[in-house]
């Protein structure tokens, strides 16, 4: 009987192992609309959102500026039900500023409609676009609300959206990085004036303190590695990040700039103030990955003086326009079944993999580490050139 019991135990163990394996496969099977050919990492993905109050600054005449935290993080289990995309627009109610949350949520949905369908607001969607937007809102994401955190401490990546951008605009990239052991924090960076919740008003004097406040808060989290912080931004958000790393308050060890537009001659006049601001900042020394569109022939030399002490990587992405560095870029095309959707998606996915490889090389996310940039393949829609620091600071 003992031998028979042993056989049964062995079979039970085998069956349990198969169920666990099948569960893992199911958990990592992400929705094709969002993930396409991207493969998830070893972690399930948790998501939470909340406000923290910065008591050192005022907002709407009150002595506390609300700072939004949208957090994607490595989770311990894939058992929690996945959120619909609509949940990424929801922000919690805030008693101190009772009108703020609804206005911020409405802004984010309008921004998404502009990015996805080129309509200035959700109210202007045409019937076919409305049906597509509803389909997006009802599609399951890879994030599970308040899922139990995976054990261990993980690198933190702070994200800044572009001018007038939305805090959820790059959620596929956020989920992808979280599945490989990164904590991603996005925020609203709202205007300092209460009659506008957009981040179009104000510059580094608004975003810098927000970024510093967020970074300081993450230092207290049990699942965050306080010694591994990176920063990433798109468009004007990338410009803010690049300025922030020139301040003494910035703890970032790596920076990713997604098409800042400082690389193009056609915008030189528009960006003269930003370029002048670089001259007043301390040249950073941390590695910087600069993404730009290949077709306008980007001029990365615009950064040569400011980033002279920083090892930098110049990445050109083919088949992408400015907003295609966001999840919104390919999602709008996919929802409307536009021509060229798969080319844009393929290039965006290459951007996601390149960002992950860069962060792995600098921060060693999930203990992976590795060399960067990877060998270039002619088939890849992303090419990366390494530029060593042009000079070294005096001791």
PDB file of N, CA and C in Angstrom, residues 305-345:
ATOM      1  N   UNK A 305      26.624  69.478 -26.000  1.00  0.00           N
ATOM      2  CA  UNK A 305      27.200  70.303 -24.945  1.00  0.00           C
ATOM      3  C   UNK A 305      26.614  69.929 -23.582  1.00  0.00           C
ATOM      4  N   UNK A 306      25.298  69.874 -23.497  1.00  0.00           N
ATOM      5  CA  UNK A 306      24.649  69.596 -22.213  1.00  0.00           C
ATOM      6  C   UNK A 306      24.967  68.187 -21.710  1.00  0.00           C
ATOM      7  N   UNK A 307      25.004  67.218 -22.619  1.00  0.00           N
ATOM      8  CA  UNK A 307      25.241  65.827 -22.227  1.00  0.00           C
ATOM      9  C   UNK A 307      26.696  65.408 -22.439  1.00  0.00           C
ATOM     10  N   UNK A 308      27.600  66.372 -22.355  1.00  0.00           N
ATOM     11  CA  UNK A 308      28.996  66.051 -22.659  1.00  0.00           C
ATOM     12  C   UNK A 308      29.619  65.094 -21.645  1.00  0.00           C
ATOM     13  N   UNK A 309      29.099  65.047 -20.427  1.00  0.00           N
ATOM     14  CA  UNK A 309      29.629  64.130 -19.422  1.00  0.00           C
ATOM     15  C   UNK A 309      28.840  62.832 -19.352  1.00  0.00           C
ATOM     16  N   UNK A 310      27.833  62.701 -20.176  1.00  0.00           N
ATOM     17  CA  UNK A 310      26.925  61.546 -20.095  1.00  0.00           C
ATOM     18  C   UNK A 310      27.136  60.598 -21.262  1.00  0.00           C
ATOM     19  N   UNK A 311      27.332  59.318 -20.999  1.00  0.00           N
ATOM     20  CA  UNK A 311      27.294  58.349 -22.106  1.00  0.00           C
ATOM     21  C   UNK A 311      25.884  58.333 -22.673  1.00  0.00           C
ATOM     22  N   UNK A 312      25.746  58.453 -23.982  1.00  0.00           N
ATOM     23  CA  UNK A 312      24.409  58.508 -24.541  1.00  0.00           C
ATOM     24  C   UNK A 312      24.273  57.565 -25.731  1.00  0.00           C
ATOM     25  N   UNK A 313      23.041  57.202 -25.942  1.00  0.00           N
ATOM     26  CA  UNK A 313      22.690  56.277 -27.007  1.00  0.00           C
ATOM     27  C   UNK A 313      21.655  56.949 -27.888  1.00  0.00           C
ATOM     28  N   UNK A 314      21.938  57.035 -29.170  1.00  0.00           N
ATOM     29  CA  UNK A 314      21.067  57.708 -30.117  1.00  0.00           C
ATOM     30  C   UNK A 314      20.305  56.654 -30.918  1.00  0.00           C
ATOM     31  N   UNK A 315      19.001  56.602 -30.706  1.00  0.00           N
ATOM     32  CA  UNK A 315      18.169  55.571 -31.325  1.00  0.00           C
ATOM     33  C   UNK A 315      17.228  56.208 -32.336  1.00  0.00           C
ATOM     34  N   UNK A 316      17.210  55.657 -33.529  1.00  0.00           N
ATOM     35  CA  UNK A 316      16.293  56.123 -34.567  1.00  0.00           C
ATOM     36  C   UNK A 316      15.282  55.030 -34.867  1.00  0.00           C
ATOM     37  N   UNK A 317      14.018  55.424 -34.874  1.00  0.00           N
ATOM     38  CA  UNK A 317      12.930  54.474 -35.125  1.00  0.00           C
ATOM     39  C   UNK A 317      12.279  54.793 -36.463  1.00  0.00           C
ATOM     40  N   UNK A 318      12.269  53.837 -37.335  1.00  0.00           N
ATOM     41  CA  UNK A 318      11.610  54.012 -38.625  1.00  0.00           C
ATOM     42  C   UNK A 318      10.117  53.726 -38.461  1.00  0.00           C
ATOM     43  N   UNK A 319       9.337  54.204 -39.388  1.00  0.00           N
ATOM     44  CA  UNK A 319       7.905  53.921 -39.465  1.00  0.00           C
ATOM     45  C   UNK A 319       7.098  54.560 -38.342  1.00  0.00           C
ATOM     46  N   UNK A 320       7.712  55.436 -37.545  1.00  0.00           N
ATOM     47  CA  UNK A 320       6.984  56.077 -36.459  1.00  0.00           C
ATOM     48  C   UNK A 320       6.860  57.577 -36.684  1.00  0.00           C
ATOM     49  N   UNK A 321       5.693  58.109 -36.349  1.00  0.00           N
ATOM     50  CA  UNK A 321       5.506  59.547 -36.229  1.00  0.00           C
ATOM     51  C   UNK A 321       5.616  59.913 -34.754  1.00  0.00           C
ATOM     52  N   UNK A 322       5.452  61.194 -34.452  1.00  0.00           N
ATOM     53  CA  UNK A 322       5.722  61.682 -33.101  1.00  0.00           C
ATOM     54  C   UNK A 322       4.938  60.921 -32.031  1.00  0.00           C
ATOM     55  N   UNK A 323       3.618  60.815 -32.192  1.00  0.00           N
ATOM     56  CA  UNK A 323       2.802  60.168 -31.167  1.00  0.00           C
ATOM     57  C   UNK A 323       2.817  58.651 -31.253  1.00  0.00           C
ATOM     58  N   UNK A 324       3.534  58.100 -32.235  1.00  0.00           N
ATOM     59  CA  UNK A 324       3.640  56.641 -32.335  1.00  0.00           C
ATOM     60  C   UNK A 324       4.620  56.064 -31.321  1.00  0.00           C
ATOM     61  N   UNK A 325       5.312  56.932 -30.566  1.00  0.00           N
ATOM     62  CA  UNK A 325       6.136  56.448 -29.466  1.00  0.00           C
ATOM     63  C   UNK A 325       5.275  56.159 -28.238  1.00  0.00           C
ATOM     64  N   UNK A 326       3.969  56.354 -28.380  1.00  0.00           N
ATOM     65  CA  UNK A 326       2.996  56.064 -27.329  1.00  0.00           C
ATOM     66  C   UNK A 326       2.154  54.855 -27.720  1.00  0.00           C
ATOM     67  N   UNK A 327       1.585  54.199 -26.732  1.00  0.00           N
ATOM     68  CA  UNK A 327       0.625  53.131 -27.018  1.00  0.00           C
ATOM     69  C   UNK A 327      -0.538  53.666 -27.844  1.00  0.00           C
ATOM     70  N   UNK A 328      -0.938  54.908 -27.586  1.00  0.00           N
ATOM     71  CA  UNK A 328      -2.039  55.511 -28.335  1.00  0.00           C
ATOM     72  C   UNK A 328      -1.785  55.492 -29.835  1.00  0.00           C
ATOM     73  N   UNK A 329      -0.525  55.580 -30.240  1.00  0.00           N
ATOM     74  CA  UNK A 329      -0.217  55.677 -31.664  1.00  0.00           C
ATOM     75  C   UNK A 329      -0.683  54.478 -32.454  1.00  0.00           C
ATOM     76  N   UNK A 330      -0.263  53.288 -32.031  1.00  0.00           N
ATOM     77  CA  UNK A 330      -0.675  52.110 -32.792  1.00  0.00           C
ATOM     78  C   UNK A 330      -2.099  51.691 -32.438  1.00  0.00           C
ATOM     79  N   UNK A 331      -2.559  52.001 -31.225  1.00  0.00           N
ATOM     80  CA  UNK A 331      -3.916  51.608 -30.838  1.00  0.00           C
ATOM     81  C   UNK A 331      -4.959  52.300 -31.706  1.00  0.00           C
ATOM     82  N   UNK A 332      -4.763  53.588 -31.974  1.00  0.00           N
ATOM     83  CA  UNK A 332      -5.710  54.287 -32.829  1.00  0.00           C
ATOM     84  C   UNK A 332      -5.786  53.652 -34.210  1.00  0.00           C
ATOM     85  N   UNK A 333      -4.644  53.293 -34.738  1.00  0.00           N
ATOM     86  CA  UNK A 333      -4.604  52.658 -36.065  1.00  0.00           C
ATOM     87  C   UNK A 333      -5.266  51.281 -36.027  1.00  0.00           C
ATOM     88  N   UNK A 334      -4.959  50.506 -34.977  1.00  0.00           N
ATOM     89  CA  UNK A 334      -5.519  49.159 -34.878  1.00  0.00           C
ATOM     90  C   UNK A 334      -7.036  49.206 -34.718  1.00  0.00           C
ATOM     91  N   UNK A 335      -7.530  50.120 -33.897  1.00  0.00           N
ATOM     92  CA  UNK A 335      -8.967  50.218 -33.675  1.00  0.00           C
ATOM     93  C   UNK A 335      -9.713  50.601 -34.942  1.00  0.00           C
ATOM     94  N   UNK A 336      -9.087  51.448 -35.772  1.00  0.00           N
ATOM     95  CA  UNK A 336      -9.730  51.905 -37.000  1.00  0.00           C
ATOM     96  C   UNK A 336      -9.305  51.088 -38.216  1.00  0.00           C
ATOM     97  N   UNK A 337      -8.484  50.056 -37.971  1.00  0.00           N
ATOM     98  CA  UNK A 337      -8.008  49.166 -39.044  1.00  0.00           C
ATOM     99  C   UNK A 337      -7.355  49.963 -40.172  1.00  0.00           C
ATOM    100  N   UNK A 338      -6.491  50.865 -39.792  1.00  0.00           N
ATOM    101  CA  UNK A 338      -5.817  51.732 -40.764  1.00  0.00           C
ATOM    102  C   UNK A 338      -4.701  50.990 -41.488  1.00  0.00           C
ATOM    103  N   UNK A 339      -4.398  51.432 -42.687  1.00  0.00           N
ATOM    104  CA  UNK A 339      -3.309  50.857 -43.457  1.00  0.00           C
ATOM    105  C   UNK A 339      -1.976  51.171 -42.769  1.00  0.00           C
ATOM    106  N   UNK A 340      -1.091  50.208 -42.734  1.00  0.00           N
ATOM    107  CA  UNK A 340       0.217  50.400 -42.129  1.00  0.00           C
ATOM    108  C   UNK A 340       0.252  50.178 -40.635  1.00  0.00           C
ATOM    109  N   UNK A 341      -0.863  49.692 -40.058  1.00  0.00           N
ATOM    110  CA  UNK A 341      -0.925  49.497 -38.607  1.00  0.00           C
ATOM    111  C   UNK A 341       0.177  48.574 -38.118  1.00  0.00           C
ATOM    112  N   UNK A 342       0.383  47.465 -38.792  1.00  0.00           N
ATOM    113  CA  UNK A 342       1.342  46.471 -38.308  1.00  0.00           C
ATOM    114  C   UNK A 342       2.769  46.988 -38.368  1.00  0.00           C
ATOM    115  N   UNK A 343       3.089  47.830 -39.346  1.00  0.00           N
ATOM    116  CA  UNK A 343       4.435  48.415 -39.398  1.00  0.00           C
ATOM    117  C   UNK A 343       4.677  49.314 -38.197  1.00  0.00           C
ATOM    118  N   UNK A 344       3.684  50.116 -37.868  1.00  0.00           N
ATOM    119  CA  UNK A 344       3.814  51.009 -36.714  1.00  0.00           C
ATOM    120  C   UNK A 344       3.900  50.199 -35.430  1.00  0.00           C
ATOM    121  N   UNK A 345       3.055  49.186 -35.304  1.00  0.00           N
ATOM    122  CA  UNK A 345       3.087  48.342 -34.111  1.00  0.00           C
ATOM    123  C   UNK A 345       4.449  47.658 -33.972  1.00  0.00           C
TER     124      UNK A 345
END
